[in-house]
Structures are given as C-alpha cells and as structure tokens.
C-alpha cells in the first residue's frame, strides 16, 4: 500500500472528491445530495406517531438510507484497511486550550475523553453527546438541510437560501466553539 | 435493492474520504470554528467549486441521467427556519463536532457511543416534527 494512501489526505484531494458526489447522485438517479433527510426517514420508519411531518412515502427515499449505510461501510473499510484513524495533528493553540480541560488524547479522530460511555454520566459529556445531537437533529430539519444539503449541494447549485443557511451554521458553530464550549468543558 | 446498491457504493466512497481527510474529526471542526486551520475551509470550498463546475457542465452539455431523464435540481425554499434552524444546527455542530454524515461514519469506524448522538439527533428531528406547526417558518 503506498504511504500516500495511508497518510491523512489533504483538502485538495478530499474536497473535489466530496464535490463529485453532487453530479454522481444527480446522474445516477436524479437525487439531491443531503444527508440530514435520513434523520426524518429514520423517524418515519421507526416512530411516526401519526405526526404529519412523518407521513410520507419514505420508501421512495430509501436510496438515501442506502447512501448512509454506505458511509458506515466506507468508514469501516477505511478503519480496517486504510489506516483510517491515524494520528490527528492538532493546532498547537487548540492543544493548549484543550489541555486546560483535561483533553490531551489525540489517538482518535473523536476526543476519546469525551466520546465514551462513562462520559454520559458527567454533565459536560451528556450535554455534548445528547444535547449536541439533539441540536443537530432539530436544527438541520428546521433549516431543511445540513452541511451536505445546503453547504455543498445548495451552494453548488447557486441557491441563495443555502448561503444564508451556511452563514448561520458557521455563526452558530463559531459562538459554540469560542464562547459556550469553553464554559461547558469546565463543568 | 438492486437499484439502490449504486447509492450504497457512492456512500462508501464518501465514507472513506470522510475518514481519510479527517472531516469527521471533532478536533478539525474545533480548529475550523477557531480559525486555527485552513483544512476544513479548503475541503468545503473545493467541494463547492467542483460541484458547481459539474452542474454547469451537466447544464451546458445537457447531460441526462443514467435513465435518460432530464437532471432536476430541487429548489431550497427560504423561511425563518433557514436562519433559526441554521443557528441551532451550528451550535450542535460546534458541540458534537458532527454534522449528520459524520455521525454515520463514526458508527462505522467503531465509536459505539456515537449511537447516542444518532438517537439524540433522531429525537431532535422527531421533536421538530411534533412542534413544526407551532414554530415560526
């Protein structure tokens, strides 16, 4: 295996490959790239509870669940055969800040000191995993799209609502990372 | 199932890129929101340019889908949810370091606790569905 495949890939390889998902899905079946719709499909399949938002023909959207299943399979393959969870080189300024919260394990792409079962019993771990997950699910459906649907597909097709959405995503993330997360991680 | 296997394959290529370019890394997302690294801006920017050029080429040469259909690009409507929902998702993205795609990738790479993030995201979507008529749009 060439070492370039094993090493983390640079942005100018990864970005174009991700961008090619847009024409690939369009040409393979006239499908619009957008992953967060799957959260709605999963709700419609698992517990629709007579809520109108979950009454629709989700079977006609099953291609997207296959796409999501593919992401899981690809991640699994990358872990097994492509050294997918290689060392994460983190900016020194971020390392310094995180060490103040007791986060200094860079062996995985997720911070193992926050992403584990016992962390769920701590306030900061619970807020990060449960609270954060809730905001992702609620916010993406309320905004009618996420990074893939708005920031990649919507911007690629020159739709101004997606530009507004992307600016709001970045603003929310900026506020969280710089002003709220530092407080939460001290809990 | 047969007609869906192609989407499974595109998804798996996508999942490989997610891991290999560390797009699913919580640390990369934190760097992005703190302007400490160019990586994520480069990824998203070059992805948009590639998508944009591809769509222009499809339009210019009137390329049809595999089934011979005209390519249809669904419109993204604008409403108050674009702003409010967008901000709420941004807050969640900054917290978990995951947008919906990476949650699936984390499950695949063997982070079992990511199932909690997925179930919480499904709960968030479910609550949105429940309250939809009462939320400003």
Tab-separated table of C-alpha atoms in Angstrom:
chain	number	residue	atom	x	y	z
A	1	UNK	CA	0.000	0.000	0.000
A	2	UNK	CA	1.529	3.359	-0.969
A	3	UNK	CA	2.108	5.526	2.054
A	4	UNK	CA	0.186	8.410	0.448
A	5	UNK	CA	-2.993	6.342	0.794
A	6	UNK	CA	-2.212	5.579	4.421
A	7	UNK	CA	-1.470	9.168	5.390
A	8	UNK	CA	-4.325	11.616	6.039
A	9	UNK	CA	-5.472	13.089	2.730
A	10	UNK	CA	-5.043	16.828	2.041
A	11	UNK	CA	-8.019	19.108	1.442
A	12	UNK	CA	-7.367	19.461	-2.286
A	13	UNK	CA	-7.873	15.702	-2.731
A	14	UNK	CA	-10.793	15.316	-0.333
A	15	UNK	CA	-12.772	18.430	-1.321
A	16	UNK	CA	-13.075	17.652	-5.051
A	17	UNK	CA	-13.964	14.021	-4.276
A	18	UNK	CA	-16.762	15.210	-1.988
A	19	UNK	CA	-17.894	17.734	-4.599
A	20	UNK	CA	-18.178	14.927	-7.160
A	21	UNK	CA	-20.926	13.392	-5.006
A	22	UNK	CA	-23.254	16.107	-6.348
A	23	UNK	CA	-23.079	15.119	-10.059
A	24	UNK	CA	-22.750	11.420	-9.145
A	25	UNK	CA	-26.103	11.394	-7.327
A	26	UNK	CA	-27.774	13.556	-9.973
A	27	UNK	CA	-26.635	11.344	-12.843
A	28	UNK	CA	-27.173	8.034	-11.050
A	29	UNK	CA	-30.810	8.759	-10.356
A	30	UNK	CA	-31.706	12.460	-10.166
A	31	UNK	CA	-31.045	12.530	-6.424
A	32	UNK	CA	-30.200	15.660	-4.460
A	33	UNK	CA	-27.274	15.236	-2.065
A	34	UNK	CA	-28.450	15.769	1.522
A	35	UNK	CA	-27.747	13.503	4.459
A	36	UNK	CA	-29.864	15.006	7.238
A	37	UNK	CA	-33.071	13.951	5.442
A	38	UNK	CA	-32.160	10.497	6.688
A	39	UNK	CA	-32.939	11.570	10.248
A	40	UNK	CA	-36.501	12.266	9.077
A	41	UNK	CA	-36.666	8.970	7.186
A	42	UNK	CA	-35.467	7.065	10.254
A	43	UNK	CA	-38.155	8.743	12.377
A	44	UNK	CA	-40.790	7.958	9.743
A	45	UNK	CA	-39.703	4.313	9.727
A	46	UNK	CA	-39.255	3.850	13.489
A	47	UNK	CA	-41.810	6.019	15.309
A	48	UNK	CA	-44.031	8.145	13.045
A	49	UNK	CA	-46.626	8.526	15.865
A	50	UNK	CA	-49.248	9.956	13.470
A	51	UNK	CA	-47.251	13.222	13.209
A	52	UNK	CA	-47.985	14.739	9.763
A	53	UNK	CA	-44.276	15.526	9.163
A	54	UNK	CA	-43.560	11.791	9.252
A	55	UNK	CA	-46.462	10.739	6.999
A	56	UNK	CA	-44.988	10.471	3.521
A	57	UNK	CA	-43.673	7.837	1.182
A	58	UNK	CA	-40.306	7.276	2.828
A	59	UNK	CA	-39.803	4.141	0.752
A	60	UNK	CA	-39.255	6.345	-2.302
A	61	UNK	CA	-36.412	7.981	-0.342
A	62	UNK	CA	-34.801	4.697	0.659
A	63	UNK	CA	-31.856	5.384	-1.676
A	64	UNK	CA	-30.644	7.918	0.901
A	65	UNK	CA	-30.666	5.356	3.716
A	66	UNK	CA	-28.562	3.137	1.460
A	67	UNK	CA	-26.220	6.086	0.994
A	68	UNK	CA	-25.962	6.480	4.799
A	69	UNK	CA	-25.365	2.741	5.189
A	70	UNK	CA	-22.612	3.156	2.592
A	71	UNK	CA	-20.986	5.875	4.699
A	72	UNK	CA	-20.890	3.439	7.627
A	73	UNK	CA	-19.407	0.702	5.435
A	74	UNK	CA	-16.830	3.096	3.938
A	75	UNK	CA	-15.796	4.268	7.392
A	76	UNK	CA	-15.429	0.642	8.466
A	77	UNK	CA	-13.306	-0.196	5.411
A	78	UNK	CA	-11.115	2.881	5.914
A	79	UNK	CA	-10.505	1.836	9.524
A	80	UNK	CA	-9.669	-1.766	8.629
A	81	UNK	CA	-7.578	-1.298	5.501
A	82	UNK	CA	-6.557	2.345	5.054
A	83	UNK	CA	-5.301	3.309	8.475
A	84	UNK	CA	-8.401	5.484	8.845
A	85	UNK	CA	-7.913	6.590	12.415
A	86	UNK	CA	-4.407	7.912	12.067
A	87	UNK	CA	-2.884	10.376	14.453
A	88	UNK	CA	-4.671	13.706	14.378
A	89	UNK	CA	-2.219	16.596	14.168
A	90	UNK	CA	-3.921	19.348	16.136
A	91	UNK	CA	-3.087	23.047	16.016
A	92	UNK	CA	-0.831	23.953	18.992
A	93	UNK	CA	-3.186	26.713	20.160
A	94	UNK	CA	-6.075	24.260	20.314
A	95	UNK	CA	-3.929	21.655	22.097
A	96	UNK	CA	-3.036	24.201	24.716
A	97	UNK	CA	-6.645	25.207	25.263
A	98	UNK	CA	-7.924	21.604	25.398
A	99	UNK	CA	-5.253	20.503	27.867
A	100	UNK	CA	-6.788	23.028	30.260
A	101	UNK	CA	-9.984	20.929	30.182
A	102	UNK	CA	-8.101	17.661	30.638
A	103	UNK	CA	-8.370	16.694	26.952
A	104	UNK	CA	-4.998	15.524	25.653
A	105	UNK	CA	-5.634	12.195	23.915
A	106	UNK	CA	-5.221	12.565	20.149
A	107	UNK	CA	-5.201	8.855	19.323
A	108	UNK	CA	-8.585	9.013	17.601
A	109	UNK	CA	-10.483	11.483	15.432
A	110	UNK	CA	-13.035	11.855	18.190
A	111	UNK	CA	-11.800	13.002	21.592
A	112	UNK	CA	-11.878	9.673	23.441
A	113	UNK	CA	-12.039	11.526	26.751
A	114	UNK	CA	-15.419	12.985	25.757
A	115	UNK	CA	-16.774	10.267	23.475
A	116	UNK	CA	-17.201	7.309	25.848
A	117	UNK	CA	-19.997	5.671	27.856
A	118	UNK	CA	-18.953	6.877	31.351
A	119	UNK	CA	-18.790	10.451	29.943
A	120	UNK	CA	-22.572	10.252	29.548
A	121	UNK	CA	-22.813	10.289	33.328
A	122	UNK	CA	-20.984	13.610	33.529
A	123	UNK	CA	-22.800	16.878	32.869
A	124	UNK	CA	-20.346	18.018	30.172
A	125	UNK	CA	-20.371	14.647	28.413
A	126	UNK	CA	-24.152	14.463	28.483
A	127	UNK	CA	-24.551	17.995	27.156
A	128	UNK	CA	-22.021	17.343	24.391
A	129	UNK	CA	-23.360	14.000	23.142
A	130	UNK	CA	-27.090	14.180	23.948
A	131	UNK	CA	-27.623	17.951	23.859
A	132	UNK	CA	-25.380	18.394	20.817
A	133	UNK	CA	-27.013	15.509	18.983
A	134	UNK	CA	-30.459	16.940	19.695
A	135	UNK	CA	-29.469	20.347	18.294
A	136	UNK	CA	-28.061	18.693	15.167
A	137	UNK	CA	-31.301	16.784	14.541
A	138	UNK	CA	-33.651	19.625	15.427
A	139	UNK	CA	-31.642	22.347	13.682
A	140	UNK	CA	-30.967	20.520	10.410
A	141	UNK	CA	-34.613	19.653	9.860
A	142	UNK	CA	-35.789	23.121	10.899
A	143	UNK	CA	-33.272	24.617	8.438
A	144	UNK	CA	-34.258	21.988	5.840
A	145	UNK	CA	-30.704	20.816	5.287
A	146	UNK	CA	-27.244	20.361	6.743
A	147	UNK	CA	-23.674	20.770	5.536
A	148	UNK	CA	-24.259	18.400	2.619
A	149	UNK	CA	-27.709	19.614	1.529
A	150	UNK	CA	-27.110	23.340	1.955
A	151	UNK	CA	-23.352	23.982	2.068
A	152	UNK	CA	-22.351	21.519	-0.677
A	153	UNK	CA	-25.445	20.839	-2.818
A	154	UNK	CA	-27.228	24.162	-2.271
A	155	UNK	CA	-24.134	26.308	-2.855
A	156	UNK	CA	-23.087	24.191	-5.851
A	157	UNK	CA	-26.464	24.906	-7.432
A	158	UNK	CA	-26.266	28.635	-6.582
A	159	UNK	CA	-29.259	28.758	-4.249
A	160	UNK	CA	-29.165	31.819	-2.015
A	161	UNK	CA	-31.187	30.280	0.884
A	162	UNK	CA	-28.351	27.756	1.216
A	163	UNK	CA	-25.846	30.592	1.509
A	164	UNK	CA	-27.927	32.078	4.340
A	165	UNK	CA	-28.123	28.653	5.988
A	166	UNK	CA	-24.361	28.115	5.657
A	167	UNK	CA	-23.607	31.517	7.205
A	168	UNK	CA	-25.929	30.607	10.109
A	169	UNK	CA	-24.265	27.188	10.544
A	170	UNK	CA	-20.860	28.875	10.748
A	171	UNK	CA	-22.110	31.574	13.092
A	172	UNK	CA	-23.689	29.014	15.450
A	173	UNK	CA	-20.528	26.914	15.415
A	174	UNK	CA	-18.349	29.975	15.969
A	175	UNK	CA	-20.384	31.016	19.017
A	176	UNK	CA	-20.380	27.489	20.415
A	177	UNK	CA	-16.684	26.742	19.926
A	178	UNK	CA	-15.383	30.092	21.172
A	179	UNK	CA	-17.832	31.178	23.846
A	180	UNK	CA	-20.084	28.334	25.058
A	181	UNK	CA	-17.964	25.196	24.736
A	182	UNK	CA	-15.131	26.616	26.917
A	183	UNK	CA	-17.694	27.051	29.709
A	184	UNK	CA	-19.225	23.597	29.207
A	185	UNK	CA	-15.861	21.821	29.135
A	186	UNK	CA	-15.015	23.281	32.544
A	187	UNK	CA	-18.135	21.682	34.074
B	1	UNK	CA	-32.483	-3.132	-3.637
B	2	UNK	CA	-30.648	-3.637	-6.906
B	3	UNK	CA	-31.225	-0.051	-7.999
B	4	UNK	CA	-30.100	1.229	-4.609
B	5	UNK	CA	-26.767	-0.558	-4.456
B	6	UNK	CA	-25.178	2.244	-6.530
B	7	UNK	CA	-26.027	4.744	-3.792
B	8	UNK	CA	-24.515	2.404	-1.233
B	9	UNK	CA	-21.294	2.371	-3.268
B	10	UNK	CA	-21.163	6.180	-3.638
B	11	UNK	CA	-21.862	6.415	0.107
B	12	UNK	CA	-18.989	4.098	0.946
B	13	UNK	CA	-16.524	6.078	-1.178
B	14	UNK	CA	-17.780	9.175	0.597
B	15	UNK	CA	-17.282	7.477	3.984
B	16	UNK	CA	-13.688	6.599	3.104
B	17	UNK	CA	-12.952	10.241	2.202
B	18	UNK	CA	-14.617	11.366	5.437
B	19	UNK	CA	-12.196	9.325	7.498
B	20	UNK	CA	-9.071	9.769	5.408
B	21	UNK	CA	-9.395	13.555	5.284
B	22	UNK	CA	-10.380	13.690	8.975
B	23	UNK	CA	-13.582	15.564	8.175
B	24	UNK	CA	-15.285	13.607	10.934
B	25	UNK	CA	-12.694	14.736	13.454
B	26	UNK	CA	-14.015	16.774	16.355
B	27	UNK	CA	-10.580	18.423	16.545
B	28	UNK	CA	-10.711	19.541	12.884
B	29	UNK	CA	-14.128	21.100	13.427
B	30	UNK	CA	-12.924	22.924	16.543
B	31	UNK	CA	-9.928	24.262	14.569
B	32	UNK	CA	-12.270	25.439	11.819
B	33	UNK	CA	-14.526	27.405	14.162
B	34	UNK	CA	-11.485	28.944	15.865
B	35	UNK	CA	-9.826	29.820	12.523
B	36	UNK	CA	-6.781	27.774	13.511
B	37	UNK	CA	-6.553	25.663	10.375
B	38	UNK	CA	-7.366	26.054	6.698
B	39	UNK	CA	-8.132	22.359	6.183
B	40	UNK	CA	-11.946	22.359	6.507
B	41	UNK	CA	-12.326	25.602	4.557
B	42	UNK	CA	-10.243	24.065	1.786
B	43	UNK	CA	-12.358	20.896	1.814
B	44	UNK	CA	-15.720	22.687	1.726
B	45	UNK	CA	-14.534	25.370	-0.719
B	46	UNK	CA	-13.046	22.951	-3.248
B	47	UNK	CA	-16.075	20.649	-2.881
B	48	UNK	CA	-18.406	23.530	-3.753
B	49	UNK	CA	-16.280	24.597	-6.736
B	50	UNK	CA	-16.190	21.000	-8.012
B	51	UNK	CA	-19.949	20.620	-7.552
B	52	UNK	CA	-20.593	23.973	-9.203
B	53	UNK	CA	-18.440	23.157	-12.266
B	54	UNK	CA	-20.056	19.714	-12.545
B	55	UNK	CA	-23.566	21.167	-12.523
B	56	UNK	CA	-22.522	23.798	-15.098
B	57	UNK	CA	-21.173	21.040	-17.362
B	58	UNK	CA	-24.360	18.989	-16.931
B	59	UNK	CA	-26.365	22.050	-17.952
B	60	UNK	CA	-24.102	23.147	-20.808
B	61	UNK	CA	-23.942	19.749	-22.490
B	62	UNK	CA	-27.459	18.820	-21.391
B	63	UNK	CA	-26.190	15.577	-19.860
B	64	UNK	CA	-29.024	13.183	-18.964
B	65	UNK	CA	-29.255	10.817	-16.017
B	66	UNK	CA	-28.457	7.120	-16.429
B	67	UNK	CA	-32.155	6.529	-17.031
B	68	UNK	CA	-32.145	9.177	-19.757
B	69	UNK	CA	-34.077	11.765	-17.741
B	70	UNK	CA	-33.506	15.496	-17.617
B	71	UNK	CA	-31.496	16.421	-14.491
B	72	UNK	CA	-33.790	18.130	-11.974
B	73	UNK	CA	-32.390	20.344	-9.226
B	74	UNK	CA	-34.858	20.811	-6.380
B	75	UNK	CA	-35.180	24.365	-5.080
B	76	UNK	CA	-34.274	25.123	-1.482
B	77	UNK	CA	-37.039	27.319	-0.035
B	78	UNK	CA	-36.207	30.170	2.308
B	79	UNK	CA	-38.082	30.768	5.565
B	80	UNK	CA	-37.351	31.751	9.161
B	81	UNK	CA	-36.285	28.168	9.820
B	82	UNK	CA	-33.312	28.621	7.483
B	83	UNK	CA	-31.933	31.149	9.980
B	84	UNK	CA	-33.162	29.808	13.333
B	85	UNK	CA	-32.629	26.155	12.451
B	86	UNK	CA	-29.296	27.002	10.866
B	87	UNK	CA	-28.062	28.686	14.045
B	88	UNK	CA	-29.283	25.791	16.226
B	89	UNK	CA	-27.582	23.237	13.989
B	90	UNK	CA	-24.404	25.342	14.067
B	91	UNK	CA	-24.435	25.241	17.871
B	92	UNK	CA	-24.849	21.453	17.770
B	93	UNK	CA	-22.104	21.094	15.155
B	94	UNK	CA	-19.699	23.088	17.338
B	95	UNK	CA	-20.564	20.878	20.317
B	96	UNK	CA	-20.513	17.363	18.869
B	97	UNK	CA	-18.134	18.135	16.013
B	98	UNK	CA	-20.509	16.167	13.801
B	99	UNK	CA	-22.971	17.035	11.128
B	100	UNK	CA	-25.338	14.181	10.219
B	101	UNK	CA	-22.974	12.457	7.743
B	102	UNK	CA	-20.083	12.087	10.168
B	103	UNK	CA	-22.395	10.550	12.788
B	104	UNK	CA	-22.889	7.579	10.441
B	105	UNK	CA	-19.147	7.477	9.766
B	106	UNK	CA	-18.331	7.425	13.499
B	107	UNK	CA	-20.642	4.449	13.932
B	108	UNK	CA	-18.903	2.681	11.070
B	109	UNK	CA	-15.423	3.398	12.415
B	110	UNK	CA	-16.368	1.793	15.707
B	111	UNK	CA	-17.205	4.585	18.135
B	112	UNK	CA	-20.113	2.854	19.884
B	113	UNK	CA	-21.212	5.923	21.868
B	114	UNK	CA	-21.954	7.688	18.556
B	115	UNK	CA	-25.250	5.759	18.662
B	116	UNK	CA	-26.258	8.127	21.480
B	117	UNK	CA	-25.548	11.103	19.215
B	118	UNK	CA	-27.585	9.499	16.416
B	119	UNK	CA	-30.533	8.688	18.710
B	120	UNK	CA	-30.399	12.232	20.147
B	121	UNK	CA	-30.383	13.667	16.623
B	122	UNK	CA	-33.379	11.480	15.727
B	123	UNK	CA	-35.112	12.731	18.873
B	124	UNK	CA	-34.364	16.303	17.817
B	125	UNK	CA	-35.850	15.649	14.386
B	126	UNK	CA	-38.868	13.961	15.973
B	127	UNK	CA	-39.485	16.910	18.309
B	128	UNK	CA	-39.174	19.255	15.315
B	129	UNK	CA	-41.829	17.191	13.523
B	130	UNK	CA	-44.052	17.352	16.600
B	131	UNK	CA	-43.736	21.129	17.068
B	132	UNK	CA	-43.491	22.069	13.398
B	133	UNK	CA	-46.861	23.819	13.149
B	134	UNK	CA	-46.134	25.924	16.232
B	135	UNK	CA	-42.658	27.057	15.179
B	136	UNK	CA	-42.088	30.236	13.150
B	137	UNK	CA	-41.464	29.479	9.486
